[in-house]
XYZ file of C-alpha atoms in Angstrom:
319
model
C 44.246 222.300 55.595
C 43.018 219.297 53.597
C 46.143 220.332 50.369
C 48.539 220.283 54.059
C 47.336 216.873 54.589
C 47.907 215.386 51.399
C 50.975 216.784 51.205
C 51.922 214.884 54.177
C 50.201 211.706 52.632
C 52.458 211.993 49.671
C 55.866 212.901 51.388
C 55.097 209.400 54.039
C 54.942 207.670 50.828
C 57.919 208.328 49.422
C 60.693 206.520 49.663
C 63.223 207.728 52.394
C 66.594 208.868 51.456
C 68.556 206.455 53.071
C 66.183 203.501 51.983
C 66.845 204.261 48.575
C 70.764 204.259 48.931
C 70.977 201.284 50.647
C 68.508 199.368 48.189
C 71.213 201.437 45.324
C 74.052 200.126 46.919
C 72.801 196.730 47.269
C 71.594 196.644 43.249
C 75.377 198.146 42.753
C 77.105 195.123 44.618
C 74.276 192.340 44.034
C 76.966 190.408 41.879
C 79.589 190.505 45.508
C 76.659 189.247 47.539
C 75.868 186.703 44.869
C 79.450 185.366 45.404
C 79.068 185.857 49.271
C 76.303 182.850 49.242
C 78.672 179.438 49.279
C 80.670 180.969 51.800
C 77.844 181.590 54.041
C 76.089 178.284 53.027
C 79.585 176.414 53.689
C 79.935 178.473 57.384
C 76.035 177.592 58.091
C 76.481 173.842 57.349
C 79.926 173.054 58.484
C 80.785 175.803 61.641
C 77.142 177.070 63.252
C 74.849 174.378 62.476
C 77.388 171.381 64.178
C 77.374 173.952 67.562
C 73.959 171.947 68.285
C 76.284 169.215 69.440
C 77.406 171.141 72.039
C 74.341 169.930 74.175
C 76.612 166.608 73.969
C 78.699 168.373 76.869
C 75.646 168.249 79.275
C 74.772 165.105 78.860
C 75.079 161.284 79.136
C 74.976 161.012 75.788
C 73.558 157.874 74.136
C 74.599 156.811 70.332
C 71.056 154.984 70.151
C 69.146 157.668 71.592
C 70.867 160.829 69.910
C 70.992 164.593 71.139
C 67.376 165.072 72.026
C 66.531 161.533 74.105
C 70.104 161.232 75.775
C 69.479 162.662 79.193
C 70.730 165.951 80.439
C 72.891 165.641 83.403
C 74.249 169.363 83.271
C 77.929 169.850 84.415
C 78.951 166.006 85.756
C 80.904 165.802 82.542
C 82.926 168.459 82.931
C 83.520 167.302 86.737
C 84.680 164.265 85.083
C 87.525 166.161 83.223
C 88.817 168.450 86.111
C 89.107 165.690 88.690
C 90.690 163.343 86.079
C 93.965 163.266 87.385
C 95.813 163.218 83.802
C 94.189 166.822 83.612
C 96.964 168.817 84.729
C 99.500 166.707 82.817
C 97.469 166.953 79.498
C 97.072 170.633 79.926
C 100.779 171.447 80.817
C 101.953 169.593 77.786
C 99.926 170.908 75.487
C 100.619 174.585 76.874
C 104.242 173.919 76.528
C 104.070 172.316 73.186
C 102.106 175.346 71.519
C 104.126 178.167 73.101
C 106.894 176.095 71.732
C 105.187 176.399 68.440
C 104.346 179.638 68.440
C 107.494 181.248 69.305
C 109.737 178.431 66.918
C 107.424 178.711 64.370
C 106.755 182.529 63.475
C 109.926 183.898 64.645
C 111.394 181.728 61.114
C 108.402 182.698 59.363
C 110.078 186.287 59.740
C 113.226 185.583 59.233
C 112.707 183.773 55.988
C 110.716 186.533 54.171
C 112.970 189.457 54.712
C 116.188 187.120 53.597
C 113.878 186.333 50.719
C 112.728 190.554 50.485
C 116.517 191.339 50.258
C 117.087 188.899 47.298
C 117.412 190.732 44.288
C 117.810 187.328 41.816
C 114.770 186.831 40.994
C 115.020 182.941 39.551
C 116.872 182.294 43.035
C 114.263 183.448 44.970
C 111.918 181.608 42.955
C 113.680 178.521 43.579
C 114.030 179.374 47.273
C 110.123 179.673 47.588
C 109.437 176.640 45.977
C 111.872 174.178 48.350
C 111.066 175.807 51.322
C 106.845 175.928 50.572
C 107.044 172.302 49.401
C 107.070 170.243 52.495
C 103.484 172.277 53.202
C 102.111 169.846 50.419
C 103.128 167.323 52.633
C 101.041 165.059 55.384
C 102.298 164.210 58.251
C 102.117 160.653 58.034
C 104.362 161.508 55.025
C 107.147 163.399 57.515
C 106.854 161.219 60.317
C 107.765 158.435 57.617
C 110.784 160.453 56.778
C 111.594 161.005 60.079
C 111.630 157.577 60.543
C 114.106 156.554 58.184
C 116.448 159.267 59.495
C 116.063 158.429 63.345
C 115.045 154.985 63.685
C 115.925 153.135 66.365
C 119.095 150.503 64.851
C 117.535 151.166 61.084
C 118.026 155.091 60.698
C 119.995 156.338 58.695
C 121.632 158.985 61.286
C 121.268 156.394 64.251
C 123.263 153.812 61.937
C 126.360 156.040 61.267
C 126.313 157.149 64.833
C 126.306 153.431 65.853
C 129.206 152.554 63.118
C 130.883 155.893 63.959
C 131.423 153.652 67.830
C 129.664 156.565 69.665
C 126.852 154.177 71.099
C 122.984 153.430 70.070
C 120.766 156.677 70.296
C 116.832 156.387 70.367
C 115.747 160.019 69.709
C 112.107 158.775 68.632
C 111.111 157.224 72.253
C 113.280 159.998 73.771
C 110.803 161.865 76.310
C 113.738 165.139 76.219
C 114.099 165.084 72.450
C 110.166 164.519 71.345
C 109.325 168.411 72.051
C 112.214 169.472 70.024
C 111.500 167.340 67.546
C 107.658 168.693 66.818
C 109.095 172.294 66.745
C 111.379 171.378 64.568
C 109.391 169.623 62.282
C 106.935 172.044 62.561
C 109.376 174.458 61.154
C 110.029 172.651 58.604
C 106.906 171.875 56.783
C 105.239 175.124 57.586
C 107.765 177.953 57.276
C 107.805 178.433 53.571
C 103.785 178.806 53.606
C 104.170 181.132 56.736
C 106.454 183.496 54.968
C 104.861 184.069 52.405
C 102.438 185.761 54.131
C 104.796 187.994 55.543
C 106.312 188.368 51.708
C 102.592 189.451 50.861
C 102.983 192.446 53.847
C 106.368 193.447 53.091
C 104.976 193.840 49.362
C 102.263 196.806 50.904
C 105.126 198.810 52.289
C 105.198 201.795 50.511
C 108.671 201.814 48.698
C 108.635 205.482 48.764
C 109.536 205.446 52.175
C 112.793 203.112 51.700
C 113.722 206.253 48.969
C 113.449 208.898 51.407
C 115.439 206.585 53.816
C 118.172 206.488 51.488
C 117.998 210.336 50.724
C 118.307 210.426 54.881
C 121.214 208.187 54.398
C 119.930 205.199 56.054
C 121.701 201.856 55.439
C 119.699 198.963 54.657
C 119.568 197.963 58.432
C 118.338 201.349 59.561
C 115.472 200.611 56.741
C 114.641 197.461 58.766
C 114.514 198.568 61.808
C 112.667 201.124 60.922
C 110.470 200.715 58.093
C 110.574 196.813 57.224
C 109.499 195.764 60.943
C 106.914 198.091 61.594
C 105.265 197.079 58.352
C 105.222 193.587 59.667
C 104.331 194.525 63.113
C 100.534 194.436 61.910
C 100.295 191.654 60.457
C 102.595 189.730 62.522
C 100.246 190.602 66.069
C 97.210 189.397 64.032
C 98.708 185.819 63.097
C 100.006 185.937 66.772
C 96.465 186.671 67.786
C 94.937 183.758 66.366
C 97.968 181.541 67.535
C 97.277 182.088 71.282
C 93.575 181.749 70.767
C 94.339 178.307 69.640
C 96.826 177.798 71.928
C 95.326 174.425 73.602
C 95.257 173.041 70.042
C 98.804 171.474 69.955
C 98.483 170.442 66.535
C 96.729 166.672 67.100
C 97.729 165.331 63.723
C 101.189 165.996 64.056
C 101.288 165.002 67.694
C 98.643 161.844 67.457
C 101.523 160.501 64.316
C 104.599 160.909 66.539
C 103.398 159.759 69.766
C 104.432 156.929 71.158
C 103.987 154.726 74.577
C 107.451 156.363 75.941
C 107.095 160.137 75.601
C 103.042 159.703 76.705
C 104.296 161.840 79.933
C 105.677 164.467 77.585
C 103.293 164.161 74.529
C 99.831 163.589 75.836
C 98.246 166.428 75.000
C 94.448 167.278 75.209
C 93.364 166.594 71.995
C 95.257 163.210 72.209
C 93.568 162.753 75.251
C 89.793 163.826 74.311
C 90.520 161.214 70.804
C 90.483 158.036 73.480
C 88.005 159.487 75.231
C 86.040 159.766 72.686
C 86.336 156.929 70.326
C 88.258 154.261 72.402
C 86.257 154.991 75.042
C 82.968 155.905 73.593
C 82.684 158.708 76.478
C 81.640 161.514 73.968
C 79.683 164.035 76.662
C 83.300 163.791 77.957
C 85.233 164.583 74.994
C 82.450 166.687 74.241
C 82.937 168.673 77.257
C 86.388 169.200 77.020
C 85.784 171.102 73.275
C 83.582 173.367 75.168
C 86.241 174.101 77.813
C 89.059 174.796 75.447
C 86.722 176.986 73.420
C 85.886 179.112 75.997
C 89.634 179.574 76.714
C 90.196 180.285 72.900
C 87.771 182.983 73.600
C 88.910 184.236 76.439
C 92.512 184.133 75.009
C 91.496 185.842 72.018
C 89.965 188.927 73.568
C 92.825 189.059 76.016
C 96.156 189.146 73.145
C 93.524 192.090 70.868
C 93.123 194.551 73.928
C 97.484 193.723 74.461
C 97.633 194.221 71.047
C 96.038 197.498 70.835
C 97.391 198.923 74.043
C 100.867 198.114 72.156
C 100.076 200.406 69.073
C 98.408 197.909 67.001
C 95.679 197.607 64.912
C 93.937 193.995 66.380
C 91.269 191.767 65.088
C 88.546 194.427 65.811
């Protein structure tokens, strides 16, 4: 009885099994966790450890007094916002400016990678990728600068030859039907190069070994993209689409903040334009506060709404 015990004893004090793998695996990869650390320090500092300021939201917030002696006044802020009556305005621009986004945005994202998959030149394609990914580089006080010089008002260079050509002045800057067009398609063309090369990255995974038994099947090249080029983008291309709608009440302020101007305010307000005077012209910053709040619980709610579409339609989704 007493050898039955100890044997007991001695088995408890081993190590278990799994222990011991885990603690293996960990030794294994220590040099992958070691790299893991700034990323988590920089996520910590800069993304979980700001969420504190959400308290802002609930309450009359006081620069002198700070978060923990401005007084809590729970959910008047956020009645501020909803009987505002810019509200609706604010939100239905910036809904229609982002859906214009997304869909004049990715749709050339797409189309410029497989023009640039089919090229076979390879210094061509090279030089293709590098004018189209340059304007990324570039701010937006930069492009709204050469916007300017092409469309200004009696100074542009397209509204001069339009006013020599005798066919009248044109104003497309102050234009409150042209300034929606205009962010798409400057959007399109500062961002497309950088977007396709994602999509270059994707169509680079396809295994090429189904394109060979296409061709032994006697598919042309568009039977290969219909049906092996777009399905290997169909991934990918939900994902990006994904994050898109969950950010779909951010309109792109810097872009939006540079171009608008006193004219187009009834097509161009949008709500980050709106929570920026709120917040720093107006020094209302439980209000501005409370309006991050909202449109991050509609990210969130956006977000888990496009994965379960997503994976109903075949795909793979965030999670």
């Amino acid at each position: 009885m007493a050898e039955t015990i100890a044997a007991i004893k001695e088995k408890s004090a081993r190590p278990h099994p799994l222990r011991q793998s885990k603690l293996r695996s960990f030794y294994r990869n220590r040099w992958f966790y070691l790299m893991m650390i700034p990323g988590l320090v920089y996520y910590i500092l800069f993304h979980y450890a700001p969420m504190v300021g959400t308290l802002i939201a609930f309450q009359d917030y006081n620069l002198m007094k700070g978060i923990w002696g401005s007084p809590w006044i729970g959910f008047k802020n956020f009645q501020v916002i909803f009987d505002n009556p810019e509200f609706l305005r604010i939100m239905k621009n910036t809904l229609i400016i982002s859906i214009y986004k997304i869909i004049g945005s990715m749709v050339p994202d797409v189309i410029l990678a497989l023009m640039l998959n089919e090229v076979r030149v390879r210094w061509f394609k090279r030089v293709v990728q590098t004018i189209t990914y340059g304007p990324y580089f570039l701010s937006w006080v930069i492009v709204y600068g050469l916007v300017f010089s092409f469309l200004a008002p009696g100074s542009g260079l397209i509204s001069t030859f339009v006013r020599d050509a005798g066919w009248g002045q044109i104003d497309l800057l102050t234009s409150e039907g042209f300034f929606r067009p205009l962010l798409v398609l400057t959007e399109i063309w500062k961002n497309t190069g950088f977007g396709a090369i994602i999509y270059l990255a994707a169509l680079a995974s396809i295994n090429q070994e189904l394109y060979e038994a296409a061709v032994v099947d006697g598919a042309g090249r568009w039977r290969q993209l219909w049906h092996i080029t777009l399905p290997g983008l169909r991934d990918v291309f939900a994902l990006i689409l994904i994050i898109r709608i969950g950010g779909i009440l951010d309109a792109g302020f810097d872009q939006v903040f540079i171009f608008l101007n006193a004219r187009v305010y009834d097509v161009g307000d949008i709500v980050d334009t709106w929570v920026y005077r709120y917040g720093f012209e107006r020094l209302e910053f439980g209000v501005a506060a409370a309006m991050g709040v909202f449109k991050s619980l509609i990210g969130l709610i956006l977000v888990i709404g496009a994965n379960r579409l997503a994976k109903k339609a075949g795909g793979s989704g965030i999670w």
